Amino acid sequence: MALELRPNCEYCDKDLPPNATDARICTFECTFCADCVDTKLHNVCPNCGGGFERRPIRPANEWRPGLSVAKRPASSQRRHLSYSLDDIAAHSARISHIPPEQR
Ligand SMILES: [Zn+2]
Ligand SMILES: [Zn+2]
């Protein structure tokens, strides 16, 4: 089971193609852009409360059989927020002071 490469930032809807260097992801594959993670979410996933890391880039070249972005394509299902902006701001404020490894 490969990482689900979601096509957009769930917060601002920016496109995040498989080779985006500003895609950030939580352990549940919730996906946001770096700007939203830094300025809106303060490194708190609005869905799970965990922190984010940079999403790895799936290789365009098929260096090994079957393992390229063409053979294992990104998801096309755009995701959107499940909570209101006010709720998300309160959620971040409640959690962001706790380091991810202690949440
Ligand atoms: Zn964003
Ligand atoms: Zn999450």
Coordinates of N, CA and C and ligand atoms in Angstrom, one line a residue:
M1 N 0.9 -1.2 0.0 CA 0.0 0.0 0.0 C 0.9 1.2 0.0
A2 N 0.8 2.0 -1.1 CA 1.6 3.2 -1.2 C 0.9 4.4 -0.5
L3 N 1.8 5.4 -0.1 CA 1.3 6.6 0.4 C 0.3 7.2 -0.5
E4 N -0.9 7.7 0.0 CA -1.8 8.4 -0.9 C -1.4 9.8 -1.1
L5 N -1.1 10.1 -2.4 CA -0.6 11.4 -2.8 C -1.8 12.3 -3.1
R6 N -2.4 13.0 -2.2 CA -3.6 13.8 -2.4 C -3.3 15.0 -3.2
P7 N -4.2 15.5 -4.1 CA -3.9 16.5 -5.1 C -3.9 17.9 -4.7
N8 N -4.4 18.2 -3.4 CA -4.6 19.6 -3.1 C -4.4 19.8 -1.6
C9 N -4.2 21.1 -1.3 CA -4.1 21.5 0.2 C -5.6 21.5 0.6
E10 N -5.8 20.8 1.7 CA -7.2 20.7 2.3 C -7.7 22.0 2.8
Y11 N -6.8 22.9 3.1 CA -7.2 24.2 3.7 C -7.4 25.3 2.6
C12 N -6.4 25.5 1.7 CA -6.5 26.6 0.8 C -6.8 26.1 -0.7
D13 N -6.8 24.8 -0.9 CA -7.1 24.2 -2.2 C -6.0 24.4 -3.2
K14 N -4.8 24.8 -2.8 CA -3.7 24.9 -3.7 C -3.4 23.5 -4.3
D15 N -3.1 23.4 -5.6 CA -2.7 22.2 -6.2 C -1.3 21.7 -5.6
L16 N -1.3 20.4 -5.2 CA 0.0 19.8 -4.7 C 0.3 18.6 -5.5
P17 N 0.9 18.8 -6.7 CA 1.2 17.6 -7.6 C 2.2 16.7 -6.9
P18 N 2.4 15.5 -7.4 CA 3.3 14.5 -6.7 C 4.7 15.0 -6.6
N19 N 5.2 16.0 -7.4 CA 6.5 16.5 -7.2 C 6.6 17.9 -6.5
A20 N 5.5 18.2 -5.8 CA 5.5 19.5 -5.1 C 6.5 19.4 -3.9
T21 N 7.3 20.4 -3.8 CA 8.2 20.4 -2.6 C 7.6 21.1 -1.4
D22 N 6.4 21.7 -1.5 CA 5.8 22.3 -0.4 C 4.6 21.6 0.1
A23 N 4.5 20.3 -0.2 CA 3.4 19.5 0.3 C 3.8 18.9 1.7
R24 N 2.9 19.0 2.6 CA 3.1 18.5 4.0 C 2.1 17.5 4.3
I25 N 2.4 16.5 5.1 CA 1.5 15.4 5.4 C 1.6 14.9 6.8
C26 N 0.5 14.4 7.3 CA 0.5 13.9 8.7 C 0.5 12.3 8.5
T27 N 0.5 11.6 9.7 CA 0.6 10.2 9.6 C -0.6 9.5 9.0
F28 N -1.7 10.3 9.0 CA -3.0 9.7 8.4 C -3.1 10.2 6.9
E29 N -2.1 10.8 6.4 CA -2.0 11.3 5.0 C -2.9 12.5 4.7
C30 N -3.3 13.2 5.8 CA -3.9 14.5 5.6 C -2.9 15.4 5.0
T31 N -3.2 16.2 4.0 CA -2.2 16.9 3.2 C -2.6 18.4 3.1
F32 N -1.5 19.2 3.3 CA -1.7 20.6 3.3 C -0.4 21.2 2.7
C33 N -0.5 22.5 2.3 CA 0.7 23.2 1.8 C 1.5 23.7 3.0
A34 N 2.8 24.0 2.7 CA 3.7 24.4 3.8 C 3.2 25.7 4.4
D35 N 2.7 26.6 3.5 CA 2.3 27.9 4.0 C 1.1 27.8 5.0
C36 N 0.1 26.9 4.7 CA -1.0 26.7 5.6 C -0.5 26.0 6.9
V37 N 0.4 25.1 6.8 CA 0.9 24.4 8.0 C 1.6 25.4 8.9
D38 N 2.3 26.3 8.3 CA 3.1 27.3 9.1 C 2.2 28.4 9.7
T39 N 1.3 29.0 8.8 CA 0.7 30.2 9.2 C -0.8 30.0 9.7
K40 N -1.4 28.9 9.3 CA -2.8 28.7 9.7 C -2.9 27.6 10.7
L41 N -2.2 26.5 10.5 CA -2.4 25.3 11.4 C -1.3 25.2 12.5
H42 N -0.2 26.0 12.4 CA 0.8 26.0 13.4 C 1.3 24.5 13.7
N43 N 1.4 23.8 12.7 CA 1.9 22.4 12.7 C 1.0 21.5 13.6
V44 N -0.3 21.8 13.5 CA -1.3 20.9 14.2 C -2.3 20.4 13.1
C45 N -2.4 19.1 12.8 CA -3.3 18.6 11.8 C -4.7 18.9 12.3
P46 N -5.6 19.5 11.6 CA -7.0 19.8 12.1 C -7.8 18.5 12.2
N47 N -7.4 17.5 11.6 CA -8.2 16.2 11.6 C -7.7 15.3 12.8
C48 N -6.4 15.2 13.0 CA -5.9 14.3 14.0 C -5.1 14.9 15.1
G49 N -4.7 16.1 15.0 CA -3.9 16.8 16.1 C -2.4 16.5 16.0
G50 N -2.0 15.7 15.1 CA -0.6 15.4 14.9 C 0.2 16.5 14.2
G51 N 1.5 16.3 14.1 CA 2.3 17.3 13.3 C 2.5 16.8 11.9
F52 N 3.2 17.7 11.2 CA 3.4 17.4 9.7 C 4.9 17.2 9.4
E53 N 5.1 16.5 8.3 CA 6.5 16.4 7.8 C 6.3 16.7 6.3
R54 N 7.5 16.9 5.7 CA 7.5 17.1 4.2 C 7.1 15.8 3.5
R55 N 6.2 15.9 2.5 CA 5.8 14.7 1.8 C 6.9 14.3 0.8
P56 N 7.3 13.1 0.9 CA 8.3 12.6 -0.1 C 7.8 12.7 -1.5
I57 N 8.7 12.9 -2.4 CA 8.3 12.9 -3.9 C 8.5 11.6 -4.5
R58 N 7.4 11.1 -5.1 CA 7.4 9.8 -5.8 C 8.2 10.0 -7.1
P59 N 9.1 9.1 -7.4 CA 9.9 9.3 -8.6 C 9.1 9.3 -9.9
A60 N 9.4 10.2 -10.8 CA 8.8 10.2 -12.2 C 9.4 9.1 -13.0
N61 N 10.6 8.7 -12.8 CA 11.3 7.7 -13.5 C 11.0 6.3 -12.9
E62 N 10.8 5.3 -13.7 CA 10.6 3.9 -13.2 C 12.0 3.3 -13.0
W63 N 12.6 3.7 -12.0 CA 14.0 3.1 -11.7 C 13.9 1.7 -11.3
R64 N 12.8 1.3 -10.7 CA 12.6 -0.2 -10.4 C 11.2 -0.5 -10.9
P65 N 11.0 -1.8 -11.4 CA 9.7 -2.1 -12.1 C 8.5 -1.8 -11.3
G66 N 7.6 -1.0 -11.9 CA 6.3 -0.8 -11.3 C 6.2 0.4 -10.3
L67 N 7.4 1.0 -10.0 CA 7.4 2.0 -9.0 C 7.8 3.4 -9.5
S68 N 6.8 4.0 -10.1 CA 6.9 5.4 -10.5 C 5.6 6.1 -10.4
V69 N 5.6 7.4 -10.5 CA 4.3 8.1 -10.4 C 3.4 7.7 -11.5
A70 N 3.9 7.3 -12.7 CA 3.0 6.9 -13.7 C 2.3 5.5 -13.4
K71 N 3.1 4.6 -12.8 CA 2.6 3.3 -12.5 C 1.8 3.3 -11.2
R72 N 2.1 4.1 -10.3 CA 1.4 4.2 -9.0 C 0.9 5.7 -8.9
P73 N -0.1 6.1 -9.6 CA -0.4 7.5 -9.7 C -1.0 8.1 -8.4
A74 N -0.9 9.4 -8.4 CA -1.4 10.2 -7.3 C -3.0 10.1 -7.3
S75 N -3.6 10.3 -6.2 CA -5.0 10.4 -6.1 C -5.6 11.6 -6.8
S76 N -6.7 11.5 -7.4 CA -7.4 12.7 -8.0 C -8.5 13.2 -7.2
Q77 N -8.7 12.6 -6.0 CA -9.9 13.1 -5.2 C -9.5 14.2 -4.3
R78 N -10.0 15.4 -4.6 CA -9.7 16.6 -3.9 C -10.3 16.5 -2.5
R79 N -9.6 17.0 -1.5 CA -10.1 16.9 -0.1 C -10.4 18.3 0.4
H80 N -11.3 18.4 1.3 CA -11.7 19.8 1.8 C -11.8 19.6 3.3
L81 N -11.8 20.8 4.0 CA -11.8 20.8 5.4 C -13.1 20.1 6.0
S82 N -13.0 19.5 7.1 CA -14.1 18.8 7.8 C -14.6 19.7 9.0
Y83 N -13.9 20.8 9.2 CA -14.3 21.6 10.4 C -14.3 23.1 10.0
S84 N -14.9 23.9 10.8 CA -14.9 25.3 10.4 C -13.6 26.0 10.7
L85 N -13.3 27.1 10.1 CA -12.1 27.8 10.4 C -11.9 28.2 11.9
D86 N -13.0 28.6 12.5 CA -12.9 28.9 13.9 C -12.6 27.7 14.8
D87 N -13.2 26.6 14.4 CA -12.9 25.3 15.2 C -11.4 24.9 15.0
I88 N -10.9 25.1 13.8 CA -9.5 24.7 13.5 C -8.6 25.6 14.2
A89 N -8.9 26.9 14.3 CA -8.0 27.9 15.0 C -8.0 27.5 16.5
A90 N -9.1 27.2 17.1 CA -9.2 26.8 18.5 C -8.4 25.5 18.7
H91 N -8.6 24.5 17.9 CA -7.9 23.3 17.9 C -6.4 23.5 17.9
S92 N -5.9 24.3 17.0 CA -4.4 24.6 16.9 C -3.9 25.3 18.2
A93 N -4.7 26.2 18.7 CA -4.3 27.0 19.9 C -4.2 26.0 21.1
R94 N -5.1 25.0 21.1 CA -5.1 24.1 22.2 C -3.9 23.2 22.2
I95 N -3.4 22.9 21.0 CA -2.4 21.8 20.9 C -1.0 22.2 20.4
S96 N -0.9 23.4 19.8 CA 0.4 23.7 19.1 C 1.6 23.9 20.0
H97 N 1.3 24.2 21.3 CA 2.4 24.3 22.2 C 3.0 23.0 22.7
I98 N 2.3 21.9 22.4 CA 2.8 20.6 22.7 C 3.7 20.0 21.6
P99 N 4.9 19.6 21.8 CA 5.7 19.1 20.6 C 5.0 17.8 20.1
P100 N 5.0 17.6 18.8 CA 4.4 16.5 18.2 C 4.7 15.2 18.9
E101 N 5.9 15.0 19.3 CA 6.3 13.7 19.9 C 5.7 13.5 21.3
Q102 N 5.1 14.6 21.8 CA 4.4 14.4 23.2 C 2.9 14.6 23.1
R103 N 2.4 14.6 21.9 CA 0.9 14.8 21.8 C 0.3 13.5 22.0
Ligands
ZN1 ZN -2.7 25.6 1.8
ZN2 ZN -3.9 14.2 10.4

